[in-house]
PDB file of C-alpha atoms in Angstrom:
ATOM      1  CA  UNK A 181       0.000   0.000   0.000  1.00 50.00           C
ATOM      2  CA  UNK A 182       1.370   3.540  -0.741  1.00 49.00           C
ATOM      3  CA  UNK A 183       0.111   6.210  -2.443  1.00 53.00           C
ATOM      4  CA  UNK A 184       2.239   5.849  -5.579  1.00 55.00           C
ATOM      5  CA  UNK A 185       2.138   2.540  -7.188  1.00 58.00           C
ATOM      6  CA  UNK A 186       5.713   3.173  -8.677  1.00 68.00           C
ATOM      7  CA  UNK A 187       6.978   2.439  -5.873  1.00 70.00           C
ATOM      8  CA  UNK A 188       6.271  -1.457  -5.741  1.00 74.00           C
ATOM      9  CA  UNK A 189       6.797  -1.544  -9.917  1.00 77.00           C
ATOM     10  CA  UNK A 190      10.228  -3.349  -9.685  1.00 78.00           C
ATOM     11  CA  UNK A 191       9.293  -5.615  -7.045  1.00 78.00           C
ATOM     12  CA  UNK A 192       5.872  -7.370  -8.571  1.00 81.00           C
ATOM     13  CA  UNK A 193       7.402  -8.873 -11.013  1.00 86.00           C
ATOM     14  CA  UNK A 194       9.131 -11.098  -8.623  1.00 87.00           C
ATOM     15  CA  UNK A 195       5.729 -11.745  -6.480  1.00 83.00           C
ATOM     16  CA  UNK A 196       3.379 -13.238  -9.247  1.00 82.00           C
ATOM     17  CA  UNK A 197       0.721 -13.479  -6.262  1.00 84.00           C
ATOM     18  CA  UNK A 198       0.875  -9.817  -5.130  1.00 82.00           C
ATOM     19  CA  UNK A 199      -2.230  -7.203  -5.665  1.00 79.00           C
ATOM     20  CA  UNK A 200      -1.499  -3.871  -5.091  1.00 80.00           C
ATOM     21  CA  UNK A 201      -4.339  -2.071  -3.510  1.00 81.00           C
ATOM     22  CA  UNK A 202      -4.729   1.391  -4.135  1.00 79.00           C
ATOM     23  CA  UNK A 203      -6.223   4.177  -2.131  1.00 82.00           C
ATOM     24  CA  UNK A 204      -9.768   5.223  -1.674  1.00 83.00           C
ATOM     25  CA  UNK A 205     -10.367   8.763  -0.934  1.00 82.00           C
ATOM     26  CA  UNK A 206     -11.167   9.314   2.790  1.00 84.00           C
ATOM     27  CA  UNK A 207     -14.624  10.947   3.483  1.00 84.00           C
ATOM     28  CA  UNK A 208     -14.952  14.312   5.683  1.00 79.00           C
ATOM     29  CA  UNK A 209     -14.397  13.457   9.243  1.00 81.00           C
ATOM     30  CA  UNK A 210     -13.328   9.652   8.811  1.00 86.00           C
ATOM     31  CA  UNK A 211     -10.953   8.774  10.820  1.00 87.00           C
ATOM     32  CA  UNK A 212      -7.676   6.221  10.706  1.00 87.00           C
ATOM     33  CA  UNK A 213      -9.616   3.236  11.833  1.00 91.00           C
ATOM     34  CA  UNK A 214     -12.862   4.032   9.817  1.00 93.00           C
ATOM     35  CA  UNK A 215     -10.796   4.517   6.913  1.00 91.00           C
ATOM     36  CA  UNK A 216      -8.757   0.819   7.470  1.00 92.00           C
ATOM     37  CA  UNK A 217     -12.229  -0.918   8.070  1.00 94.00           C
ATOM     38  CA  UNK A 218     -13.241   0.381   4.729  1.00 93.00           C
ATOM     39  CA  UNK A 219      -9.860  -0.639   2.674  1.00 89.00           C
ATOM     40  CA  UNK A 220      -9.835  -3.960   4.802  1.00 91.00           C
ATOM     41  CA  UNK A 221     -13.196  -5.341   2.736  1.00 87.00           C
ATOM     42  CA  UNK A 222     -10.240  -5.128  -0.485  1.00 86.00           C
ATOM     43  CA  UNK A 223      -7.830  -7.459   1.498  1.00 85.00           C
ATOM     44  CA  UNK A 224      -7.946 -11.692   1.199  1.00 81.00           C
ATOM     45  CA  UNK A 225      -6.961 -13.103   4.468  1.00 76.00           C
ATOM     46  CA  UNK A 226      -4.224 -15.482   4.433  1.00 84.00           C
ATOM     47  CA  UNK A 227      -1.888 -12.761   2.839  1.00 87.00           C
ATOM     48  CA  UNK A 228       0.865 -10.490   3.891  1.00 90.00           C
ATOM     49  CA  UNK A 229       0.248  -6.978   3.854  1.00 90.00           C
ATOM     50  CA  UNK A 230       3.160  -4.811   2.880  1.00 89.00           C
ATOM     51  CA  UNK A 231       3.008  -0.822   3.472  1.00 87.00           C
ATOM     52  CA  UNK A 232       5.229   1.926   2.573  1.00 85.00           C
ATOM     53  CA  UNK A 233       5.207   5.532   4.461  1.00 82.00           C
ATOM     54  CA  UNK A 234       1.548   6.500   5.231  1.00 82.00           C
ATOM     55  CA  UNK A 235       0.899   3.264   3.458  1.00 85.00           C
ATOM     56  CA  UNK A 236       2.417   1.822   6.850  1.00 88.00           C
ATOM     57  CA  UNK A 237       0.460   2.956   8.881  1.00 88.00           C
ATOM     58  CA  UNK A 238      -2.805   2.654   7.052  1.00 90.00           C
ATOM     59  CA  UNK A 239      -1.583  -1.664   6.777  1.00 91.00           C
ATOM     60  CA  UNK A 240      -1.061  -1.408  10.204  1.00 92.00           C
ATOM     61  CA  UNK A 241      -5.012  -0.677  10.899  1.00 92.00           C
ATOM     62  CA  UNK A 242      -5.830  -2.816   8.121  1.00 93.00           C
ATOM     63  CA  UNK A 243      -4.526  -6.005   9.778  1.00 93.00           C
ATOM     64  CA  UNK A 244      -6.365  -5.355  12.820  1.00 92.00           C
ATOM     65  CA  UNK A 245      -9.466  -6.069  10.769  1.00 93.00           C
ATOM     66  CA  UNK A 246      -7.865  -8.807   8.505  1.00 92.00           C
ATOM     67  CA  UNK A 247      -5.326 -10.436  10.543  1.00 90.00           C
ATOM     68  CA  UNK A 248      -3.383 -10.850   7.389  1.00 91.00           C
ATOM     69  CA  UNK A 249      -0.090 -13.750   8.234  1.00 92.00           C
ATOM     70  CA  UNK A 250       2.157 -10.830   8.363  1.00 92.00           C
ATOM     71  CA  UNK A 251       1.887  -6.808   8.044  1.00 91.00           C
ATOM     72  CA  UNK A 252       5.255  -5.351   6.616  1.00 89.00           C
ATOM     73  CA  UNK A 253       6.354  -1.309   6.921  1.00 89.00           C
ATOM     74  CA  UNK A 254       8.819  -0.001   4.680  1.00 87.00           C
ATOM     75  CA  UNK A 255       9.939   3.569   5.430  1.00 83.00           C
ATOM     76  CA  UNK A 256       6.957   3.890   8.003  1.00 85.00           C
ATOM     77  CA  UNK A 257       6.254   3.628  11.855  1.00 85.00           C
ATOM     78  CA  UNK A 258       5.065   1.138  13.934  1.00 87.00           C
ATOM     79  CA  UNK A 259       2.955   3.541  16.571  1.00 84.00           C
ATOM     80  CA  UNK A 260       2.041   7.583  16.326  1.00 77.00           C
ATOM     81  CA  UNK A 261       4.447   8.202  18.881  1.00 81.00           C
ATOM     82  CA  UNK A 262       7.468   7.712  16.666  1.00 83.00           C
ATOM     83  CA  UNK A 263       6.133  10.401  14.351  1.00 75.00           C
ATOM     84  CA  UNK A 264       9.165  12.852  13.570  1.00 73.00           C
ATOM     85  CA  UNK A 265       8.641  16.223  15.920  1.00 76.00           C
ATOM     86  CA  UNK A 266       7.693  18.225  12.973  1.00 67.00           C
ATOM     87  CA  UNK A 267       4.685  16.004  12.164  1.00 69.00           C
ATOM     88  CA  UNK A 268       3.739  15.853  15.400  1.00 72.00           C
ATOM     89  CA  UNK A 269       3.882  19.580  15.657  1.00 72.00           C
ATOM     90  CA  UNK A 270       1.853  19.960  12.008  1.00 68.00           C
ATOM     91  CA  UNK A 271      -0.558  17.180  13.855  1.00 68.00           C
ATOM     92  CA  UNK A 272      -1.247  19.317  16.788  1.00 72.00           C
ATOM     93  CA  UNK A 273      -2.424  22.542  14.110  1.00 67.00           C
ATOM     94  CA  UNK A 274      -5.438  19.952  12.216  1.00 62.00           C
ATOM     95  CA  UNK A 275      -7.912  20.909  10.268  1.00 54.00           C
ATOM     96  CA  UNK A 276      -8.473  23.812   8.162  1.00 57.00           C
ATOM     97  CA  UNK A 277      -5.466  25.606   9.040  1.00 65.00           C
ATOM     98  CA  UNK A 278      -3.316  22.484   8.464  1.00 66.00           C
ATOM     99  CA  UNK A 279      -4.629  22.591   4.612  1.00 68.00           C
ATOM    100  CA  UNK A 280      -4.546  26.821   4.565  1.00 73.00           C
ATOM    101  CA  UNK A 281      -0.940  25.799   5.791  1.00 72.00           C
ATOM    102  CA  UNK A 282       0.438  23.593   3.243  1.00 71.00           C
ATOM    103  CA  UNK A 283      -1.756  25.655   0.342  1.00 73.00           C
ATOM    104  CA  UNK A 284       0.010  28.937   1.407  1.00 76.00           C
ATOM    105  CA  UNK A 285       3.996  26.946   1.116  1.00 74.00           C
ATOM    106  CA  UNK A 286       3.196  25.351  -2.011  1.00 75.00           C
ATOM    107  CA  UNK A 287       2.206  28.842  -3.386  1.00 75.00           C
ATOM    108  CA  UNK A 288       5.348  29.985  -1.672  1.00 77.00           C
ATOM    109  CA  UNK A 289       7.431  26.976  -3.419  1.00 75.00           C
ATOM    110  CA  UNK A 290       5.653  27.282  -6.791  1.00 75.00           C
ATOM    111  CA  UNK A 291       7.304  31.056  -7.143  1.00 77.00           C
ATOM    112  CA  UNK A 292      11.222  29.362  -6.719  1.00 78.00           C
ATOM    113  CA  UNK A 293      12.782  28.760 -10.314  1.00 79.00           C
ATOM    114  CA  UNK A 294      12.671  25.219 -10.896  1.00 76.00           C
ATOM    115  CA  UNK A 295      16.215  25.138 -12.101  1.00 79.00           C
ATOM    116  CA  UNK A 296      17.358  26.332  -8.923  1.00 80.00           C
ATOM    117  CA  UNK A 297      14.698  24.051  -6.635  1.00 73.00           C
ATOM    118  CA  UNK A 298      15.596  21.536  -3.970  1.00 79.00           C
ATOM    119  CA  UNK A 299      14.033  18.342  -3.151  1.00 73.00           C
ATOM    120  CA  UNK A 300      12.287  19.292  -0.229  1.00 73.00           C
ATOM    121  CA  UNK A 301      10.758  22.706  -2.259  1.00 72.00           C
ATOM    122  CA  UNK A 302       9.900  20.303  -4.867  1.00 71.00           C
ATOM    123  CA  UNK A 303       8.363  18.121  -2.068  1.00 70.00           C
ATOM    124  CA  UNK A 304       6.347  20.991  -0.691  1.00 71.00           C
ATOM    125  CA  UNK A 305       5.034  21.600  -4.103  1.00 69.00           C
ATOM    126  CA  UNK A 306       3.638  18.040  -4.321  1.00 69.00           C
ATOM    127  CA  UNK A 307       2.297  18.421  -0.169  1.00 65.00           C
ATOM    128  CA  UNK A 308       0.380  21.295  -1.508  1.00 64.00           C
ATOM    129  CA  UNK A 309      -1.163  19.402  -4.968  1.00 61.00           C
ATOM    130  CA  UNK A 310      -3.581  16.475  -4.643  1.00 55.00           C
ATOM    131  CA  UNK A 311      -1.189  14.842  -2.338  1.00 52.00           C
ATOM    132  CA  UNK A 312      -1.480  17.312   0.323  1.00 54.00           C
ATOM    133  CA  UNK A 313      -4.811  16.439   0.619  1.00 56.00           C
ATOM    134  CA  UNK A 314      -3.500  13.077   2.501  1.00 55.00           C
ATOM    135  CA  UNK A 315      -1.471  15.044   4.543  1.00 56.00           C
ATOM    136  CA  UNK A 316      -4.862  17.469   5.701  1.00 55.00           C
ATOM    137  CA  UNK A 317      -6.579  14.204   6.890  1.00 57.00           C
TER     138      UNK A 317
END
């Protein structure tokens, strides 16, 4: 599970069995564990479930409901409190000023030159697109 299907594209070949599951788009107000119970109705039981970054997390609810053999994180966390301090800080601001947030830095980002962009600016410019909207919930 992650957000960008890329990610997994060298891999499958190698795991004839594997699905990857893509995203639904949460619904105003869900929360984490609505969200999983939702997904989990896509997941077989008997299977491993394998998540990268968010995607982590979201497996991590997922096999609550399932109880898949095995649940997998790549590049994620394990529990909320070993969120970095910086998303625990942009945790504590929710809501609409979380999204007013990210809009107003991606605007900020968008007027940098590309040519002379970094990879966090460029990352910022992507938090404030249709991926920031992950980021919001």
């Amino acid at each position: 599970m992650t957000a960008e299907y890329p990610v997994f594209s060298r891999l499958l070949p190698l795991l004839p069995n594997a699905t990857v599951v893509n995203f639904i788009p949460p619904e105003e107000g869900e929360s984490l564990v609505d969200y999983a119970a939702r997904m989990a109705a896509q997941f077989p039981r008997e299977s491993y479930i394998v998540g990268v970054s968010f995607g982590g997390i979201v497996a991590l609810e997922v096999s609550r409901i399932v109880r898949p053999r095995g649940c997998i994180l790549i590049s994620s966390i394990p529990s909320p409190n070993q969120l970095p301090p910086w998303l625990r800080l942009w945790r504590t601001l929710g809501g609409r000023n979380s999204a007013r947030m990210l809009r107003a830095a991606g605007q900020c980002a968008g007027l940098i030159p590309r040519s002379i962009c970094t990879h966090a600016t460029l990352r910022v410019r992507q938090l404030a697109g249709a991926e920031g909207s992950w980021h919001c919930w």
